[in-house]
């Protein structure tokens, strides 16, 4: 796991236990809470339940995290298997299907990351299954949604997409709206998953779940991170062209003089985590006006900023690591999680194979 996951698990513990709940300060809101939705609260509760239950039964997180890791890897493998079987079902050439199968089996990032306890991997297997259903909808021109089991499966996967990673909502809603427009005879069946996702994420979660579990919402930087990155690239390339009012609007939100230094083309965190968390709604609105105006002036900059963040998938700038770390005491984490010394040789062998 990475530090984010460790941080999520600690929130699951009642205050005063061996692993103390993290207290999240949110400007403009009450200072402390048991949980934060900075990372999806669904994931936090899931990871926390496995770790906490394991702690209560065995005195450590190891068993719970191991079981969750295996289940996630197995689920991801099943999702890919279903996708390959569907390809053969619709008549894809055997050679193409075998080639895709071999790619997932042999290219290390798939197997190496499937067991990592992090929201991105929990989301990924669900997305593969959902996207396979999307292909079926398109191939049948919407008729697949007439099947009640298929529709129910689509609804479940759509809700899991938005629960496991909040940006899933930006996949589900546009897709379902396109279905409704293109396949009019099943328009209401197309909109049901979108409507339920909206109701869940913008109705039930903030108005029912958050108050009940003492959850503070995540920061605005997660929703605006891509926009911030685009602005940072614009400042780096065309900062001398900006008017005083534009500089002021950006400075109220992002501290414009430091943007050039903070901007990393492939990584948005250094920009978004240094934004002014106390910026008012009016200042955010003024920033968005400037963002839109600058995007119209130099749209290629925004395209470049977005593609740069995706470039590592096609042209890795550094070696991809085999993540065998756990956030134990050696990483300023917890004594409840440890790497068994008996498996040290196996870990080193796996790392050598990966590096080779």
PDB file of N, CA, C and O in Angstrom, residues 261-312:
ATOM      1  N   UNK A 261       7.771  27.519 -10.590  1.00  0.00           N
ATOM      2  CA  UNK A 261       8.685  26.618  -9.876  1.00  0.00           C
ATOM      3  C   UNK A 261       7.995  25.315  -9.497  1.00  0.00           C
ATOM      4  O   UNK A 261       8.600  24.243  -9.528  1.00  0.00           O
ATOM      5  N   UNK A 262       6.704  25.389  -9.148  1.00  0.00           N
ATOM      6  CA  UNK A 262       5.979  24.199  -8.691  1.00  0.00           C
ATOM      7  C   UNK A 262       5.533  23.306  -9.842  1.00  0.00           C
ATOM      8  O   UNK A 262       5.300  22.118  -9.642  1.00  0.00           O
ATOM      9  N   UNK A 263       5.405  23.859 -11.032  1.00  0.00           N
ATOM     10  CA  UNK A 263       4.830  23.098 -12.138  1.00  0.00           C
ATOM     11  C   UNK A 263       5.724  21.939 -12.557  1.00  0.00           C
ATOM     12  O   UNK A 263       6.880  22.116 -12.886  1.00  0.00           O
ATOM     13  N   UNK A 264       5.170  20.735 -12.514  1.00  0.00           N
ATOM     14  CA  UNK A 264       5.815  19.541 -13.040  1.00  0.00           C
ATOM     15  C   UNK A 264       4.878  18.955 -14.099  1.00  0.00           C
ATOM     16  O   UNK A 264       3.750  18.580 -13.778  1.00  0.00           O
ATOM     17  N   UNK A 265       5.308  18.863 -15.355  1.00  0.00           N
ATOM     18  CA  UNK A 265       4.393  18.497 -16.438  1.00  0.00           C
ATOM     19  C   UNK A 265       3.639  17.194 -16.215  1.00  0.00           C
ATOM     20  O   UNK A 265       2.470  17.081 -16.575  1.00  0.00           O
ATOM     21  N   UNK A 266       4.299  16.195 -15.607  1.00  0.00           N
ATOM     22  CA  UNK A 266       3.665  14.879 -15.511  1.00  0.00           C
ATOM     23  C   UNK A 266       2.946  14.656 -14.183  1.00  0.00           C
ATOM     24  O   UNK A 266       2.389  13.586 -13.963  1.00  0.00           O
ATOM     25  N   UNK A 267       2.917  15.654 -13.323  1.00  0.00           N
ATOM     26  CA  UNK A 267       2.461  15.421 -11.954  1.00  0.00           C
ATOM     27  C   UNK A 267       1.754  16.669 -11.441  1.00  0.00           C
ATOM     28  O   UNK A 267       2.354  17.737 -11.368  1.00  0.00           O
ATOM     29  N   UNK A 268       0.474  16.565 -11.066  1.00  0.00           N
ATOM     30  CA  UNK A 268      -0.315  17.734 -10.681  1.00  0.00           C
ATOM     31  C   UNK A 268      -0.264  18.043  -9.186  1.00  0.00           C
ATOM     32  O   UNK A 268      -0.633  19.142  -8.774  1.00  0.00           O
ATOM     33  N   UNK A 269       0.215  17.107  -8.378  1.00  0.00           N
ATOM     34  CA  UNK A 269       0.108  17.277  -6.927  1.00  0.00           C
ATOM     35  C   UNK A 269       0.824  18.519  -6.412  1.00  0.00           C
ATOM     36  O   UNK A 269       0.333  19.200  -5.509  1.00  0.00           O
ATOM     37  N   UNK A 270       1.993  18.820  -6.953  1.00  0.00           N
ATOM     38  CA  UNK A 270       2.764  19.957  -6.434  1.00  0.00           C
ATOM     39  C   UNK A 270       2.060  21.284  -6.691  1.00  0.00           C
ATOM     40  O   UNK A 270       2.315  22.271  -5.999  1.00  0.00           O
ATOM     41  N   UNK A 271       1.182  21.318  -7.674  1.00  0.00           N
ATOM     42  CA  UNK A 271       0.395  22.527  -7.940  1.00  0.00           C
ATOM     43  C   UNK A 271      -0.866  22.536  -7.084  1.00  0.00           C
ATOM     44  O   UNK A 271      -1.143  23.492  -6.363  1.00  0.00           O
ATOM     45  N   UNK A 272      -1.609  21.440  -7.122  1.00  0.00           N
ATOM     46  CA  UNK A 272      -2.929  21.473  -6.479  1.00  0.00           C
ATOM     47  C   UNK A 272      -2.852  21.476  -4.962  1.00  0.00           C
ATOM     48  O   UNK A 272      -3.745  22.024  -4.304  1.00  0.00           O
ATOM     49  N   UNK A 273      -1.803  20.899  -4.373  1.00  0.00           N
ATOM     50  CA  UNK A 273      -1.745  20.850  -2.918  1.00  0.00           C
ATOM     51  C   UNK A 273      -1.177  22.128  -2.296  1.00  0.00           C
ATOM     52  O   UNK A 273      -1.145  22.261  -1.081  1.00  0.00           O
ATOM     53  N   UNK A 274      -0.741  23.042  -3.137  1.00  0.00           N
ATOM     54  CA  UNK A 274      -0.256  24.319  -2.633  1.00  0.00           C
ATOM     55  C   UNK A 274      -1.229  25.448  -2.959  1.00  0.00           C
ATOM     56  O   UNK A 274      -0.870  26.614  -2.889  1.00  0.00           O
ATOM     57  N   UNK A 275      -2.453  25.078  -3.340  1.00  0.00           N
ATOM     58  CA  UNK A 275      -3.415  26.135  -3.648  1.00  0.00           C
ATOM     59  C   UNK A 275      -3.901  26.783  -2.353  1.00  0.00           C
ATOM     60  O   UNK A 275      -3.738  26.245  -1.259  1.00  0.00           O
ATOM     61  N   UNK A 276      -4.498  27.953  -2.473  1.00  0.00           N
ATOM     62  CA  UNK A 276      -4.972  28.692  -1.313  1.00  0.00           C
ATOM     63  C   UNK A 276      -6.298  28.108  -0.847  1.00  0.00           C
ATOM     64  O   UNK A 276      -7.353  28.399  -1.411  1.00  0.00           O
ATOM     65  N   UNK A 277      -6.251  27.263   0.178  1.00  0.00           N
ATOM     66  CA  UNK A 277      -7.449  26.554   0.635  1.00  0.00           C
ATOM     67  C   UNK A 277      -8.492  27.498   1.215  1.00  0.00           C
ATOM     68  O   UNK A 277      -9.658  27.127   1.344  1.00  0.00           O
ATOM     69  N   UNK A 278      -8.093  28.714   1.564  1.00  0.00           N
ATOM     70  CA  UNK A 278      -9.047  29.669   2.130  1.00  0.00           C
ATOM     71  C   UNK A 278      -9.649  30.588   1.077  1.00  0.00           C
ATOM     72  O   UNK A 278     -10.364  31.539   1.411  1.00  0.00           O
ATOM     73  N   UNK A 279      -9.380  30.325  -0.201  1.00  0.00           N
ATOM     74  CA  UNK A 279      -9.957  31.139  -1.272  1.00  0.00           C
ATOM     75  C   UNK A 279     -11.486  31.086  -1.192  1.00  0.00           C
ATOM     76  O   UNK A 279     -12.073  30.028  -0.985  1.00  0.00           O
ATOM     77  N   UNK A 280     -12.114  32.246  -1.361  1.00  0.00           N
ATOM     78  CA  UNK A 280     -13.574  32.318  -1.286  1.00  0.00           C
ATOM     79  C   UNK A 280     -14.206  31.808  -2.578  1.00  0.00           C
ATOM     80  O   UNK A 280     -13.532  31.662  -3.606  1.00  0.00           O
ATOM     81  N   UNK A 281     -15.507  31.561  -2.537  1.00  0.00           N
ATOM     82  CA  UNK A 281     -16.213  31.134  -3.738  1.00  0.00           C
ATOM     83  C   UNK A 281     -16.110  32.196  -4.835  1.00  0.00           C
ATOM     84  O   UNK A 281     -16.001  31.867  -6.024  1.00  0.00           O
ATOM     85  N   UNK A 282     -16.158  33.464  -4.430  1.00  0.00           N
ATOM     86  CA  UNK A 282     -16.040  34.545  -5.421  1.00  0.00           C
ATOM     87  C   UNK A 282     -14.672  34.530  -6.080  1.00  0.00           C
ATOM     88  O   UNK A 282     -14.549  34.745  -7.300  1.00  0.00           O
ATOM     89  N   UNK A 283     -13.624  34.279  -5.302  1.00  0.00           N
ATOM     90  CA  UNK A 283     -12.270  34.221  -5.872  1.00  0.00           C
ATOM     91  C   UNK A 283     -12.125  33.023  -6.806  1.00  0.00           C
ATOM     92  O   UNK A 283     -11.472  33.126  -7.850  1.00  0.00           O
ATOM     93  N   UNK A 284     -12.726  31.894  -6.440  1.00  0.00           N
ATOM     94  CA  UNK A 284     -12.709  30.730  -7.332  1.00  0.00           C
ATOM     95  C   UNK A 284     -13.420  31.058  -8.636  1.00  0.00           C
ATOM     96  O   UNK A 284     -12.948  30.696  -9.731  1.00  0.00           O
ATOM     97  N   UNK A 285     -14.545  31.747  -8.567  1.00  0.00           N
ATOM     98  CA  UNK A 285     -15.289  32.106  -9.770  1.00  0.00           C
ATOM     99  C   UNK A 285     -14.485  33.039 -10.666  1.00  0.00           C
ATOM    100  O   UNK A 285     -14.494  32.890 -11.893  1.00  0.00           O
ATOM    101  N   UNK A 286     -13.792  33.996 -10.068  1.00  0.00           N
ATOM    102  CA  UNK A 286     -12.949  34.900 -10.866  1.00  0.00           C
ATOM    103  C   UNK A 286     -11.807  34.138 -11.525  1.00  0.00           C
ATOM    104  O   UNK A 286     -11.462  34.392 -12.676  1.00  0.00           O
ATOM    105  N   UNK A 287     -11.240  33.192 -10.771  1.00  0.00           N
ATOM    106  CA  UNK A 287     -10.182  32.359 -11.352  1.00  0.00           C
ATOM    107  C   UNK A 287     -10.713  31.573 -12.546  1.00  0.00           C
ATOM    108  O   UNK A 287     -10.048  31.484 -13.590  1.00  0.00           O
ATOM    109  N   UNK A 288     -11.903  30.994 -12.415  1.00  0.00           N
ATOM    110  CA  UNK A 288     -12.471  30.186 -13.496  1.00  0.00           C
ATOM    111  C   UNK A 288     -12.716  31.031 -14.740  1.00  0.00           C
ATOM    112  O   UNK A 288     -12.558  30.546 -15.871  1.00  0.00           O
ATOM    113  N   UNK A 289     -13.085  32.293 -14.562  1.00  0.00           N
ATOM    114  CA  UNK A 289     -13.259  33.187 -15.715  1.00  0.00           C
ATOM    115  C   UNK A 289     -11.935  33.393 -16.433  1.00  0.00           C
ATOM    116  O   UNK A 289     -11.869  33.357 -17.668  1.00  0.00           O
ATOM    117  N   UNK A 290     -10.875  33.599 -15.657  1.00  0.00           N
ATOM    118  CA  UNK A 290      -9.543  33.775 -16.263  1.00  0.00           C
ATOM    119  C   UNK A 290      -9.089  32.486 -16.927  1.00  0.00           C
ATOM    120  O   UNK A 290      -8.530  32.496 -18.030  1.00  0.00           O
ATOM    121  N   UNK A 291      -9.337  31.347 -16.248  1.00  0.00           N
ATOM    122  CA  UNK A 291      -8.974  30.050 -16.842  1.00  0.00           C
ATOM    123  C   UNK A 291      -9.636  29.869 -18.205  1.00  0.00           C
ATOM    124  O   UNK A 291      -8.997  29.444 -19.167  1.00  0.00           O
ATOM    125  N   UNK A 292     -10.915  30.196 -18.304  1.00  0.00           N
ATOM    126  CA  UNK A 292     -11.634  30.046 -19.570  1.00  0.00           C
ATOM    127  C   UNK A 292     -11.074  30.986 -20.631  1.00  0.00           C
ATOM    128  O   UNK A 292     -10.865  30.586 -21.789  1.00  0.00           O
ATOM    129  N   UNK A 293     -10.803  32.224 -20.259  1.00  0.00           N
ATOM    130  CA  UNK A 293     -10.291  33.206 -21.226  1.00  0.00           C
ATOM    131  C   UNK A 293      -8.914  32.809 -21.743  1.00  0.00           C
ATOM    132  O   UNK A 293      -8.632  32.896 -22.951  1.00  0.00           O
ATOM    133  N   UNK A 294      -8.049  32.341 -20.863  1.00  0.00           N
ATOM    134  CA  UNK A 294      -6.704  31.946 -21.288  1.00  0.00           C
ATOM    135  C   UNK A 294      -6.748  30.679 -22.131  1.00  0.00           C
ATOM    136  O   UNK A 294      -5.943  30.515 -23.053  1.00  0.00           O
ATOM    137  N   UNK A 295      -7.697  29.776 -21.827  1.00  0.00           N
ATOM    138  CA  UNK A 295      -7.842  28.577 -22.637  1.00  0.00           C
ATOM    139  C   UNK A 295      -8.267  28.891 -24.059  1.00  0.00           C
ATOM    140  O   UNK A 295      -7.817  28.236 -25.008  1.00  0.00           O
ATOM    141  N   UNK A 296      -9.118  29.900 -24.222  1.00  0.00           N
ATOM    142  CA  UNK A 296      -9.519  30.319 -25.567  1.00  0.00           C
ATOM    143  C   UNK A 296      -8.366  30.980 -26.305  1.00  0.00           C
ATOM    144  O   UNK A 296      -8.242  30.875 -27.524  1.00  0.00           O
ATOM    145  N   UNK A 297      -7.499  31.644 -25.543  1.00  0.00           N
ATOM    146  CA  UNK A 297      -6.364  32.350 -26.137  1.00  0.00           C
ATOM    147  C   UNK A 297      -5.285  31.379 -26.605  1.00  0.00           C
ATOM    148  O   UNK A 297      -4.717  31.539 -27.679  1.00  0.00           O
ATOM    149  N   UNK A 298      -5.001  30.372 -25.786  1.00  0.00           N
ATOM    150  CA  UNK A 298      -3.965  29.385 -26.126  1.00  0.00           C
ATOM    151  C   UNK A 298      -4.477  27.980 -25.788  1.00  0.00           C
ATOM    152  O   UNK A 298      -4.002  27.346 -24.835  1.00  0.00           O
ATOM    153  N   UNK A 299      -5.430  27.449 -26.544  1.00  0.00           N
ATOM    154  CA  UNK A 299      -5.986  26.123 -26.216  1.00  0.00           C
ATOM    155  C   UNK A 299      -4.951  25.017 -26.270  1.00  0.00           C
ATOM    156  O   UNK A 299      -5.072  24.017 -25.564  1.00  0.00           O
ATOM    157  N   UNK A 300      -3.917  25.202 -27.099  1.00  0.00           N
ATOM    158  CA  UNK A 300      -2.908  24.145 -27.215  1.00  0.00           C
ATOM    159  C   UNK A 300      -2.170  23.928 -25.892  1.00  0.00           C
ATOM    160  O   UNK A 300      -1.714  22.822 -25.591  1.00  0.00           O
ATOM    161  N   UNK A 301      -2.058  24.978 -25.086  1.00  0.00           N
ATOM    162  CA  UNK A 301      -1.372  24.860 -23.798  1.00  0.00           C
ATOM    163  C   UNK A 301      -2.150  23.917 -22.876  1.00  0.00           C
ATOM    164  O   UNK A 301      -1.570  23.072 -22.195  1.00  0.00           O
ATOM    165  N   UNK A 302      -3.477  24.038 -22.873  1.00  0.00           N
ATOM    166  CA  UNK A 302      -4.298  23.190 -22.021  1.00  0.00           C
ATOM    167  C   UNK A 302      -4.253  21.733 -22.499  1.00  0.00           C
ATOM    168  O   UNK A 302      -4.227  20.801 -21.691  1.00  0.00           O
ATOM    169  N   UNK A 303      -4.234  21.542 -23.811  1.00  0.00           N
ATOM    170  CA  UNK A 303      -4.123  20.185 -24.358  1.00  0.00           C
ATOM    171  C   UNK A 303      -2.787  19.576 -23.950  1.00  0.00           C
ATOM    172  O   UNK A 303      -2.708  18.424 -23.507  1.00  0.00           O
ATOM    173  N   UNK A 304      -1.711  20.358 -24.087  1.00  0.00           N
ATOM    174  CA  UNK A 304      -0.375  19.871 -23.718  1.00  0.00           C
ATOM    175  C   UNK A 304      -0.302  19.538 -22.228  1.00  0.00           C
ATOM    176  O   UNK A 304       0.292  18.535 -21.832  1.00  0.00           O
ATOM    177  N   UNK A 305      -0.902  20.406 -21.394  1.00  0.00           N
ATOM    178  CA  UNK A 305      -0.865  20.174 -19.951  1.00  0.00           C
ATOM    179  C   UNK A 305      -1.559  18.870 -19.586  1.00  0.00           C
ATOM    180  O   UNK A 305      -1.096  18.116 -18.722  1.00  0.00           O
ATOM    181  N   UNK A 306      -2.682  18.592 -20.269  1.00  0.00           N
ATOM    182  CA  UNK A 306      -3.431  17.367 -19.984  1.00  0.00           C
ATOM    183  C   UNK A 306      -2.681  16.139 -20.473  1.00  0.00           C
ATOM    184  O   UNK A 306      -2.548  15.142 -19.756  1.00  0.00           O
ATOM    185  N   UNK A 307      -2.175  16.205 -21.713  1.00  0.00           N
ATOM    186  CA  UNK A 307      -1.458  15.058 -22.269  1.00  0.00           C
ATOM    187  C   UNK A 307      -0.176  14.772 -21.491  1.00  0.00           C
ATOM    188  O   UNK A 307       0.235  13.621 -21.368  1.00  0.00           O
ATOM    189  N   UNK A 308       0.459  15.813 -20.978  1.00  0.00           N
ATOM    190  CA  UNK A 308       1.710  15.612 -20.232  1.00  0.00           C
ATOM    191  C   UNK A 308       1.479  14.755 -18.994  1.00  0.00           C
ATOM    192  O   UNK A 308       2.333  13.952 -18.614  1.00  0.00           O
ATOM    193  N   UNK A 309       0.308  14.930 -18.362  1.00  0.00           N
ATOM    194  CA  UNK A 309       0.013  14.134 -17.170  1.00  0.00           C
ATOM    195  C   UNK A 309      -0.234  12.670 -17.519  1.00  0.00           C
ATOM    196  O   UNK A 309      -0.125  11.792 -16.668  1.00  0.00           O
ATOM    197  N   UNK A 310      -0.580  12.392 -18.783  1.00  0.00           N
ATOM    198  CA  UNK A 310      -0.832  11.021 -19.220  1.00  0.00           C
ATOM    199  C   UNK A 310       0.378  10.395 -19.890  1.00  0.00           C
ATOM    200  O   UNK A 310       0.357   9.214 -20.228  1.00  0.00           O
ATOM    201  N   UNK A 311       1.433  11.183 -20.103  1.00  0.00           N
ATOM    202  CA  UNK A 311       2.546  10.741 -20.948  1.00  0.00           C
ATOM    203  C   UNK A 311       3.285   9.534 -20.387  1.00  0.00           C
ATOM    204  O   UNK A 311       3.862   8.749 -21.139  1.00  0.00           O
ATOM    205  N   UNK A 312       3.264   9.369 -19.065  1.00  0.00           N
ATOM    206  CA  UNK A 312       3.993   8.252 -18.468  1.00  0.00           C
ATOM    207  C   UNK A 312       3.490   6.892 -18.904  1.00  0.00           C
ATOM    208  O   UNK A 312       4.236   5.913 -18.876  1.00  0.00           O
TER     209      UNK A 312
END
